[in-house]
Tab-separated table of C-alpha atoms in Angstrom:
chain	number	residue	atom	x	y	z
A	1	UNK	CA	-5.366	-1.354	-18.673
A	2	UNK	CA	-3.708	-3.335	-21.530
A	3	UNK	CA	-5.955	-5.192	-22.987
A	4	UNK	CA	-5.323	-8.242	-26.059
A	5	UNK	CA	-6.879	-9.001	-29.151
A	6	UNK	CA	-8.501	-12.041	-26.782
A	7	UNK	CA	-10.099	-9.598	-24.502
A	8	UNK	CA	-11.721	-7.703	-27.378
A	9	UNK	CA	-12.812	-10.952	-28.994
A	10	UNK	CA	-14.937	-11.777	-25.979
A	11	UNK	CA	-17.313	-8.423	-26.859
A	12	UNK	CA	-18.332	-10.609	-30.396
A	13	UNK	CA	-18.433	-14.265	-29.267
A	14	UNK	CA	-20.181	-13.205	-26.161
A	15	UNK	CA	-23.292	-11.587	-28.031
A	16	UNK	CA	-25.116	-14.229	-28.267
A	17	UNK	CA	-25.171	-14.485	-24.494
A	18	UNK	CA	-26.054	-10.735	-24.076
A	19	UNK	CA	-28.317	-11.825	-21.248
A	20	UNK	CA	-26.128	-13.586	-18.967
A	21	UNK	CA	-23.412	-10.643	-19.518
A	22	UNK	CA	-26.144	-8.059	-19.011
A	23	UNK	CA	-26.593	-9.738	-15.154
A	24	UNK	CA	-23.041	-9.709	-14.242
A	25	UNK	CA	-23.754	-5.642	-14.202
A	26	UNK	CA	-26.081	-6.005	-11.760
A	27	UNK	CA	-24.516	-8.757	-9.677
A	28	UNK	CA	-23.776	-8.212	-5.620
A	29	UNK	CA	-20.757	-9.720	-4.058
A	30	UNK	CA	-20.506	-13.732	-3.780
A	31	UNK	CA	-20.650	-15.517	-0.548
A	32	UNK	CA	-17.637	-16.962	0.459
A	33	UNK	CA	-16.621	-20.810	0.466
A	34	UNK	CA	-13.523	-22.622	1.775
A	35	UNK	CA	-11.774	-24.901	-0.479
A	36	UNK	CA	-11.031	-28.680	-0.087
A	37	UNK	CA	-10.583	-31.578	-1.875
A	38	UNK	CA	-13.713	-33.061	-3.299
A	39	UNK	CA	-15.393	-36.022	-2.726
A	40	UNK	CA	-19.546	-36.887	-2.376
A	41	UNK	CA	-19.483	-36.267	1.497
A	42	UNK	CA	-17.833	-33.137	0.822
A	43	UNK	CA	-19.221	-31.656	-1.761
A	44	UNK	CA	-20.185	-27.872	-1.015
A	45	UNK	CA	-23.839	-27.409	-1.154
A	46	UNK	CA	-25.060	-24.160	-1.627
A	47	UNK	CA	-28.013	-22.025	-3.271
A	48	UNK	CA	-30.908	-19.418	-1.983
A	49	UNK	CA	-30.115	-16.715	-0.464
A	50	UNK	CA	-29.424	-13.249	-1.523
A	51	UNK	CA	-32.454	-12.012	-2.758
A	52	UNK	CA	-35.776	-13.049	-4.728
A	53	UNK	CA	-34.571	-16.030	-7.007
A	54	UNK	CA	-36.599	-16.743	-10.433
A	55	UNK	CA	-39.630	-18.678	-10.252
A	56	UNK	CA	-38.070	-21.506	-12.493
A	57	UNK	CA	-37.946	-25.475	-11.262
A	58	UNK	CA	-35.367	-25.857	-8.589
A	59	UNK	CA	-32.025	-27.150	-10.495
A	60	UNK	CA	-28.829	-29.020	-9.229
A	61	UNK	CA	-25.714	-28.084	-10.775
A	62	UNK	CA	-22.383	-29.692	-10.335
A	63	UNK	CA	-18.778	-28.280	-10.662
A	64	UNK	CA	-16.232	-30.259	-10.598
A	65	UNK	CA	-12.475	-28.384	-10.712
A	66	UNK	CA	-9.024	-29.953	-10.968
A	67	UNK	CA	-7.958	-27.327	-7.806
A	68	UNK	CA	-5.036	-28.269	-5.327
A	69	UNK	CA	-5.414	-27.291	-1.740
A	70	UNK	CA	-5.397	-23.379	-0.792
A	71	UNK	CA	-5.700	-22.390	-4.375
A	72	UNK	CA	-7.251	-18.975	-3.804
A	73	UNK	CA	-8.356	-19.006	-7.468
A	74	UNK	CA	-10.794	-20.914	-7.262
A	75	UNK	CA	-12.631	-19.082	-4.045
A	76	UNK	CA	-13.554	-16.465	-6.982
A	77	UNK	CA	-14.702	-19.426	-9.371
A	78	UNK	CA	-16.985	-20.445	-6.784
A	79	UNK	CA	-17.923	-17.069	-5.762
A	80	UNK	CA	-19.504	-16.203	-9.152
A	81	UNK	CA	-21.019	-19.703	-9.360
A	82	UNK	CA	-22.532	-19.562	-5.989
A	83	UNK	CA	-24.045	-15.896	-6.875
A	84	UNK	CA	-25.617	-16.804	-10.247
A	85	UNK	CA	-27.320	-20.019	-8.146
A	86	UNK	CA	-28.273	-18.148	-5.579
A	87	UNK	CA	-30.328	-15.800	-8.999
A	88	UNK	CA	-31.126	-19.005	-10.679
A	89	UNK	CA	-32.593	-21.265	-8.090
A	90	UNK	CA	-29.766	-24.144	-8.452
A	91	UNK	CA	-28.385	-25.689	-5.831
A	92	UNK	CA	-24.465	-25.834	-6.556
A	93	UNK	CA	-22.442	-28.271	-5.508
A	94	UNK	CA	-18.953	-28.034	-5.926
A	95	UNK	CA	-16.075	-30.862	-5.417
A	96	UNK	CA	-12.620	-30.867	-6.755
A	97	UNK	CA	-9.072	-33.197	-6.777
A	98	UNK	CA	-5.728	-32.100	-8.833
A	99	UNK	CA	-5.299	-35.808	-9.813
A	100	UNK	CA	-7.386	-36.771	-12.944
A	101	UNK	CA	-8.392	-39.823	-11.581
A	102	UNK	CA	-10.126	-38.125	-9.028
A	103	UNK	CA	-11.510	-36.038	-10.601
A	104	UNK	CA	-13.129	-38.450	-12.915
A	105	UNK	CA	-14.683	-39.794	-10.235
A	106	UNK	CA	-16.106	-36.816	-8.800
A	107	UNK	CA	-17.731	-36.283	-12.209
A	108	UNK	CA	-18.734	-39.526	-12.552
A	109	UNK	CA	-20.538	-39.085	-8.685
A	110	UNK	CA	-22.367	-36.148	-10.397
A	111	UNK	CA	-23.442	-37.955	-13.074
A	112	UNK	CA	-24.793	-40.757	-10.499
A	113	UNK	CA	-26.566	-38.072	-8.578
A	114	UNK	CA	-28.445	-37.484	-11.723
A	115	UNK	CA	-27.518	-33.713	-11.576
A	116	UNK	CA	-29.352	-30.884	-14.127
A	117	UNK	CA	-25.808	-29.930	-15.667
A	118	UNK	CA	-22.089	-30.068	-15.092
A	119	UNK	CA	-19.384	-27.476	-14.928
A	120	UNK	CA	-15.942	-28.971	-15.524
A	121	UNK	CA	-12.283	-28.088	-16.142
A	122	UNK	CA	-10.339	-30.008	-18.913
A	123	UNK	CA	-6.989	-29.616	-17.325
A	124	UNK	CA	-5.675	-33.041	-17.885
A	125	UNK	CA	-7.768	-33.790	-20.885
A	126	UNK	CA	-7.277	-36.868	-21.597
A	127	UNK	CA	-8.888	-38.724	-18.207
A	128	UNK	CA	-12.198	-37.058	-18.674
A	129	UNK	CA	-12.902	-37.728	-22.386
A	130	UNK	CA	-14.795	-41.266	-21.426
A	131	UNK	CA	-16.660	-40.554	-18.292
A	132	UNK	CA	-17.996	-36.702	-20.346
A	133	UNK	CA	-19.087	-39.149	-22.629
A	134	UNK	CA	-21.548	-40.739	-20.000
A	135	UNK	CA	-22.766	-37.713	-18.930
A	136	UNK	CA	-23.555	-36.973	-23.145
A	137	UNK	CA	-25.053	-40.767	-22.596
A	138	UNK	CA	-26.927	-39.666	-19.520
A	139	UNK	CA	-28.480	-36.461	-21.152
A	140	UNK	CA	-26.728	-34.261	-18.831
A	141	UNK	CA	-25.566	-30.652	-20.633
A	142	UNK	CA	-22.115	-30.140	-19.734
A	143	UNK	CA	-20.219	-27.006	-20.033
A	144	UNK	CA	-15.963	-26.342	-19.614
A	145	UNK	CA	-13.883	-23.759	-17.758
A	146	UNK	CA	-10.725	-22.309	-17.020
A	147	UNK	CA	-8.621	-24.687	-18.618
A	148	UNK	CA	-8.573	-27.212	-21.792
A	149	UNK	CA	-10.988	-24.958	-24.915
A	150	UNK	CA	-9.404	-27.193	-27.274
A	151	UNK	CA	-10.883	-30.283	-26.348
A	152	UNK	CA	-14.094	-28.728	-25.227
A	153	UNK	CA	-16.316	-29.381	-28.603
A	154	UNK	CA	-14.508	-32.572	-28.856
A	155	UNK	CA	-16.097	-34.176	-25.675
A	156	UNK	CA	-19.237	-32.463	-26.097
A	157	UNK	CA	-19.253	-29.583	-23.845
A	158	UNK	CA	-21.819	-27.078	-24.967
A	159	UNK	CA	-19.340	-24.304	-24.833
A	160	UNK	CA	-16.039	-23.416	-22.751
A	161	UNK	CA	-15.498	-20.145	-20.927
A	162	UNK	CA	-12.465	-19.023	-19.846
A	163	UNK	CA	-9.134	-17.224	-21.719
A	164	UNK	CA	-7.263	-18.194	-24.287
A	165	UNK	CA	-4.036	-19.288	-22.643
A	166	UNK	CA	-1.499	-18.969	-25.501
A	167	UNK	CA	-2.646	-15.805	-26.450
A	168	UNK	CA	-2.566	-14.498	-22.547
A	169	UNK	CA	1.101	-16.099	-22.662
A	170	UNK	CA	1.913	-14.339	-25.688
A	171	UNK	CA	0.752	-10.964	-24.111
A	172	UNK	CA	3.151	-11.826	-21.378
A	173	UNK	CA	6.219	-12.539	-23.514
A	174	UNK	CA	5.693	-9.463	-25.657
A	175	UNK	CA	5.103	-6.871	-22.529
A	176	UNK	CA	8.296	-8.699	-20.893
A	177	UNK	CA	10.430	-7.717	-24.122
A	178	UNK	CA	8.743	-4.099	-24.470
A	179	UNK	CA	10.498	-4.119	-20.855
A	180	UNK	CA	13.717	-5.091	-22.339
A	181	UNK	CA	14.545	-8.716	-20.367
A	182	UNK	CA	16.876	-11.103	-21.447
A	183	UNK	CA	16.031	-13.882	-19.638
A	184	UNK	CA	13.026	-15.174	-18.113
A	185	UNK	CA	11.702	-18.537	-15.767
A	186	UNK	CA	7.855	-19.562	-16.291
A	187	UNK	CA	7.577	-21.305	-13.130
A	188	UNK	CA	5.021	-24.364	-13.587
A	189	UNK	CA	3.087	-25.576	-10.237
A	190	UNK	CA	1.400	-28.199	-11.629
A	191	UNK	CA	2.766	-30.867	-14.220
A	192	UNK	CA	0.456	-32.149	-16.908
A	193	UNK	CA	-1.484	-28.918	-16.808
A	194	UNK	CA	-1.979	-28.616	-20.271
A	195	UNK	CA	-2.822	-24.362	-19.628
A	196	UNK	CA	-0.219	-23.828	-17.759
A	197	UNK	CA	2.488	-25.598	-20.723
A	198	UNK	CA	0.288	-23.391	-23.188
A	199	UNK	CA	0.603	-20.525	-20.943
A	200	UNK	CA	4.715	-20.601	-20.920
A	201	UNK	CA	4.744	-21.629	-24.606
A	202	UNK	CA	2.742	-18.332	-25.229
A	203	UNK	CA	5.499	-16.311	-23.547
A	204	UNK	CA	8.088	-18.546	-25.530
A	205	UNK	CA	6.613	-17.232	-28.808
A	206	UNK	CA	6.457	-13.916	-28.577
A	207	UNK	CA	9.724	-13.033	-26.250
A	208	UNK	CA	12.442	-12.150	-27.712
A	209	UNK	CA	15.103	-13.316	-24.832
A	210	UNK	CA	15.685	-16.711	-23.362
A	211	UNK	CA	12.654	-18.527	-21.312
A	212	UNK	CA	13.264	-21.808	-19.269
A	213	UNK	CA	10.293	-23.505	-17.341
A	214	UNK	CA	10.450	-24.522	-13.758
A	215	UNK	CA	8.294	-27.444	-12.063
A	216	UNK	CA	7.805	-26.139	-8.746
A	217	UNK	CA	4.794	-28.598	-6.507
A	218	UNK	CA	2.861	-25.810	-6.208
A	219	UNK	CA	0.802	-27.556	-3.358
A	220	UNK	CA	4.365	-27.517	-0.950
A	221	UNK	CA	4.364	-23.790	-0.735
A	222	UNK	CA	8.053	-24.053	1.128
A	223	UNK	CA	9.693	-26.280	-1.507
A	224	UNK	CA	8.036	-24.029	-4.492
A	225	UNK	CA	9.477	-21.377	-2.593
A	226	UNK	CA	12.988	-22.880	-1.855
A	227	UNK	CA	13.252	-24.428	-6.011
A	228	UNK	CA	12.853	-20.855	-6.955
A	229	UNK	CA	15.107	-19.202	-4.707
A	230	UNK	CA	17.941	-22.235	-5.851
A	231	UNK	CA	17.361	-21.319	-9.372
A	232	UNK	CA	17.919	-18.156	-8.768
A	233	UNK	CA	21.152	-18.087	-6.775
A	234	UNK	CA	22.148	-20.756	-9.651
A	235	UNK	CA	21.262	-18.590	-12.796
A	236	UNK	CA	22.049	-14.581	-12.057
A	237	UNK	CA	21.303	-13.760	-15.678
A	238	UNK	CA	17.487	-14.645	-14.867
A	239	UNK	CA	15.779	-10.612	-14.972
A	240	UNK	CA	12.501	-12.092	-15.110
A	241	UNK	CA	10.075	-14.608	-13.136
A	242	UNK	CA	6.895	-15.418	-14.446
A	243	UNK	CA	4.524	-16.947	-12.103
A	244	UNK	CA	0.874	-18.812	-13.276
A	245	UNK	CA	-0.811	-18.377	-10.812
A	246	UNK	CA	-1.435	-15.731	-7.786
A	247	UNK	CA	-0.214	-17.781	-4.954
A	248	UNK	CA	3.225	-18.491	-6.963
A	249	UNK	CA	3.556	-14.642	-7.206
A	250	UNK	CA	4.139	-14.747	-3.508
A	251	UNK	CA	6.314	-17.066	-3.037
A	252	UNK	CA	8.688	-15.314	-5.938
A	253	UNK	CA	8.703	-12.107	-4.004
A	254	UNK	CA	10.219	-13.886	-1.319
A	255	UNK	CA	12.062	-15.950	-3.330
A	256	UNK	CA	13.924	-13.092	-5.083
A	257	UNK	CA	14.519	-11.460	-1.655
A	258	UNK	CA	16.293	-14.850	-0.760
A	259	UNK	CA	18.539	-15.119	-3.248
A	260	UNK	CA	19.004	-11.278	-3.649
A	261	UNK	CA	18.101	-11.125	-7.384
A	262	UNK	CA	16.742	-8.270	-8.992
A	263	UNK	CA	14.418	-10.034	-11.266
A	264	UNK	CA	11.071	-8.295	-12.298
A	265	UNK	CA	7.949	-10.480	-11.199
A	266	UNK	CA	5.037	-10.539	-13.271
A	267	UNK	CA	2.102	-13.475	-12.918
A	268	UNK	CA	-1.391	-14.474	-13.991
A	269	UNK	CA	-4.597	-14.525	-12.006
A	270	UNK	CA	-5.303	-11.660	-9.485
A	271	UNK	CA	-6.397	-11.671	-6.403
A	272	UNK	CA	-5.896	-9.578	-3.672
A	273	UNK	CA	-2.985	-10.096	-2.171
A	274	UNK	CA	-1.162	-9.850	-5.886
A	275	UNK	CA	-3.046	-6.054	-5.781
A	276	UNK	CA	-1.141	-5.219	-3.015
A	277	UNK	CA	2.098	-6.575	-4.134
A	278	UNK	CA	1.225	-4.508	-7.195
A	279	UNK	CA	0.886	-1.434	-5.316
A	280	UNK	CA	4.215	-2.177	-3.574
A	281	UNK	CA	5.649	-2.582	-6.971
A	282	UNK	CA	6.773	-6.058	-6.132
A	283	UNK	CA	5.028	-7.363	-8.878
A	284	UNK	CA	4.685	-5.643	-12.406
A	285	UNK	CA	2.051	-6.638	-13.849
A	286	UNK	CA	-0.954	-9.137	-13.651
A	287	UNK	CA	-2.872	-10.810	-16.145
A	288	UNK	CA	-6.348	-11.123	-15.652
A	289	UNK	CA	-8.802	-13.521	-16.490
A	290	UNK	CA	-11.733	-12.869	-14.554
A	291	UNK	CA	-12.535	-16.103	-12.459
A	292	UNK	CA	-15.576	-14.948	-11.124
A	293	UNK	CA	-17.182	-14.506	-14.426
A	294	UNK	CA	-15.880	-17.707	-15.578
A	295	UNK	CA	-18.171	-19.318	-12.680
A	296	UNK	CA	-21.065	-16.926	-12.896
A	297	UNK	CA	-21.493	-17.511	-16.525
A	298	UNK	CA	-21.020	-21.692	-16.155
A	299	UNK	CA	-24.294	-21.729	-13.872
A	300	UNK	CA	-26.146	-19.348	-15.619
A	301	UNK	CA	-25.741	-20.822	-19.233
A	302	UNK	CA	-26.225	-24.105	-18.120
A	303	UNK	CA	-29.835	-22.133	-16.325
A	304	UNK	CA	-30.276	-20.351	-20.068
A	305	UNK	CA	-29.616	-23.789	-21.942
A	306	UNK	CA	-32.038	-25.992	-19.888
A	307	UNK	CA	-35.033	-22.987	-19.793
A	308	UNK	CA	-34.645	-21.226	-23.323
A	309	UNK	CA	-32.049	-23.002	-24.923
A	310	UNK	CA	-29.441	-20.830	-24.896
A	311	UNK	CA	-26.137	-21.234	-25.999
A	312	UNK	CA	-23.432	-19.079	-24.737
A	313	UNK	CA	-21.345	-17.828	-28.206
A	314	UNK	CA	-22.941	-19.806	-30.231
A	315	UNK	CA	-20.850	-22.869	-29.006
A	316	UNK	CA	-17.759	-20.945	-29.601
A	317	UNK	CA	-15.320	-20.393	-26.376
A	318	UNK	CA	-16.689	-17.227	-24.602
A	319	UNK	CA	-13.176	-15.311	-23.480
A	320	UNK	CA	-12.994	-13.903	-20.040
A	321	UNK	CA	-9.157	-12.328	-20.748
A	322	UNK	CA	-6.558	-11.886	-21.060
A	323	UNK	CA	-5.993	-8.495	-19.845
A	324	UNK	CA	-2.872	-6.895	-18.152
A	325	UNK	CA	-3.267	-5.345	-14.797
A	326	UNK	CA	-0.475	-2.864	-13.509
A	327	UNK	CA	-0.400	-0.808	-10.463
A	328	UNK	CA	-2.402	1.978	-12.414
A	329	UNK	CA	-5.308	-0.277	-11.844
A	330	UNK	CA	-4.956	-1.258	-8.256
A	331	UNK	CA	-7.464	2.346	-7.329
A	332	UNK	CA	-10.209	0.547	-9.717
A	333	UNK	CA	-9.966	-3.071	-8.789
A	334	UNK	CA	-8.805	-2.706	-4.572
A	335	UNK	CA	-12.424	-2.966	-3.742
A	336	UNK	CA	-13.523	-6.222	-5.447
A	337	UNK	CA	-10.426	-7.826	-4.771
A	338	UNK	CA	-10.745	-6.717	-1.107
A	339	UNK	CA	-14.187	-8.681	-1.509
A	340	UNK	CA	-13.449	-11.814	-2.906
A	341	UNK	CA	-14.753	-11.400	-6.420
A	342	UNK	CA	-11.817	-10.331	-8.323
């Protein structure tokens, strides 16, 4: 496996959290969760379960996600969050809307539910600067994911986990022109999602050929599929589509058979239907960012923080990837993607 400077950062920020890490080793596989979008009546409520949970006061922690509908992603996010409440004794709830208003709100019902801690996503930064400022107001720890490191200090998260998205675009755009592309479309399913713009300008930097970005509505799964196949029949000098997230990968493959282009797929996020496509060699190469950890370590740092005080790197971002995945890997990874938790 390829791995970036990013990945081998994590082994030094991450030390100071050497007890958290130390219990993903030992972790079983999460239990599963569907998706939906969030609201108080439909807030998944889990925790228990799974063995002999620690003898610390019963917690409730909240995570609240700026997922679209069927976003496979973030069944691993949960996964790992679910498993490390099921260890701590928390009871999780989980809610989530892709518009910022929403999901605003759903924080802000958290924060009126007088929760133990919060685990958020700054995807659209700017609408949940004043209600995570309530939550600082209300005493309530709060600590970012996936999406949005930069502003994580800045509205007083205690720390963010997740990967460094310019750098993992970077990795991209430098693997694409070791490959020897010309051209390349970074194919964005979500407008105003400051990662994924971060993610394409990444690529941007580093590749040495052309790269245009396409809006696709990455919640219409036949119209992301049909604007990619148009741009494609439109553009025949395209050799490369990069998707940014796992479900986009799919809808390339068929894309590109639609349009009968012979452009190279490559995409971020696994899961396991992009292992497969990996061992087909429809896709190239993945890049990893380990979801699962990203929710395992959110509950169990905001555990660490309200028992000992912990602080996951030392209020630095704690990097879960970037890594590059290839079909080399797929013999390594087929099992835990088979499961859910990769």
């Amino acid at each position: 496996m390829l791995r970036t400077r990013t990945a081998r950062m994590a082994k030094t920020r991450t030390a100071a959290g050497g007890v958290a890490l130390m219990t993903v080793l030992a972790l079983a596989a999460g239990c599963s969760g569907s998706g939906g979008k969030g609201s108080e009546d439909k807030a998944d409520e889990t925790g228990g379960g799974g063995g002999k949970a620690v003898n610390t006061p019963r917690m409730k922690i909240a995570m609240v996600t700026h997922s679209g509908e069927g976003d496979t992603f973030w069944d691993i996010v949960r996964k790992g969050a679910q498993q490390a409440a099921a260890k701590d004794n928390v009871q999780f709830l989980y809610s989530n809307d892709k518009e910022a208003k929403g999901q605003a709100e759903l924080v802000q019902a958290a924060i009126d539910k007088k929760v133990d801690g919060i685990v958020v996503t700054l995807a659209k930064p700017q609408a949940m600067e004043a209600v995570l400022g309530k939550a600082k107001a209300a005493g309530i720890p709060v600590v970012s994911i996936n999406s949005g490191s930069q502003f994580s200090a800045k509205f007083g998260a205690l720390s963010h986990i997740g990967q460094e998205e310019g750098v993992a675009g970077e990795a991209v755009g430098t693997e694409l022109t070791k490959q020897g592309k010309k051209k390349a479309i970074c194919v964005i399913h979500e407008q105003g999602n400051v990662s994924l713009e971060q993610r394409c300008d990444g690529v941007r930097k580093t590749f040495k050929g052309d790269v245009e970005n396409l809006n696709v509505e990455g919640t219409n799964a036949p119209s992301s599929e049909a604007s990619i196949e148009a741009k494609l029949q439109a553009d025949k000098d395209i050799d490369a589509i990069v998707a940014l997230g796992a479900p986009i990968a799919a809808l390339a493959v068929k894309a590109k058979d639609g349009a009968g282009s012979k452009a190279e797929i490559s995409t971020f996020d696994l899961n396991a239907e992009v292992v497969r496509r990996l061992k087909a060699k429809e896709v190239a190469f993945a890049v990893d960012q380990q979801p699962y950890l990203q929710g395992y370590l959110a509950v169990d740092e905001l555990w660490l923080y309200k028992t000992n005080a912990n602080v996951l790197g030392g209020g630095k971002p704690v990097f879960t990837g970037p890594a590059l995945v290839t079909e080399k890997d797929v013999p390594r990874l087929e099992k835990y993607t088979a499961r859910g938790t990769r």
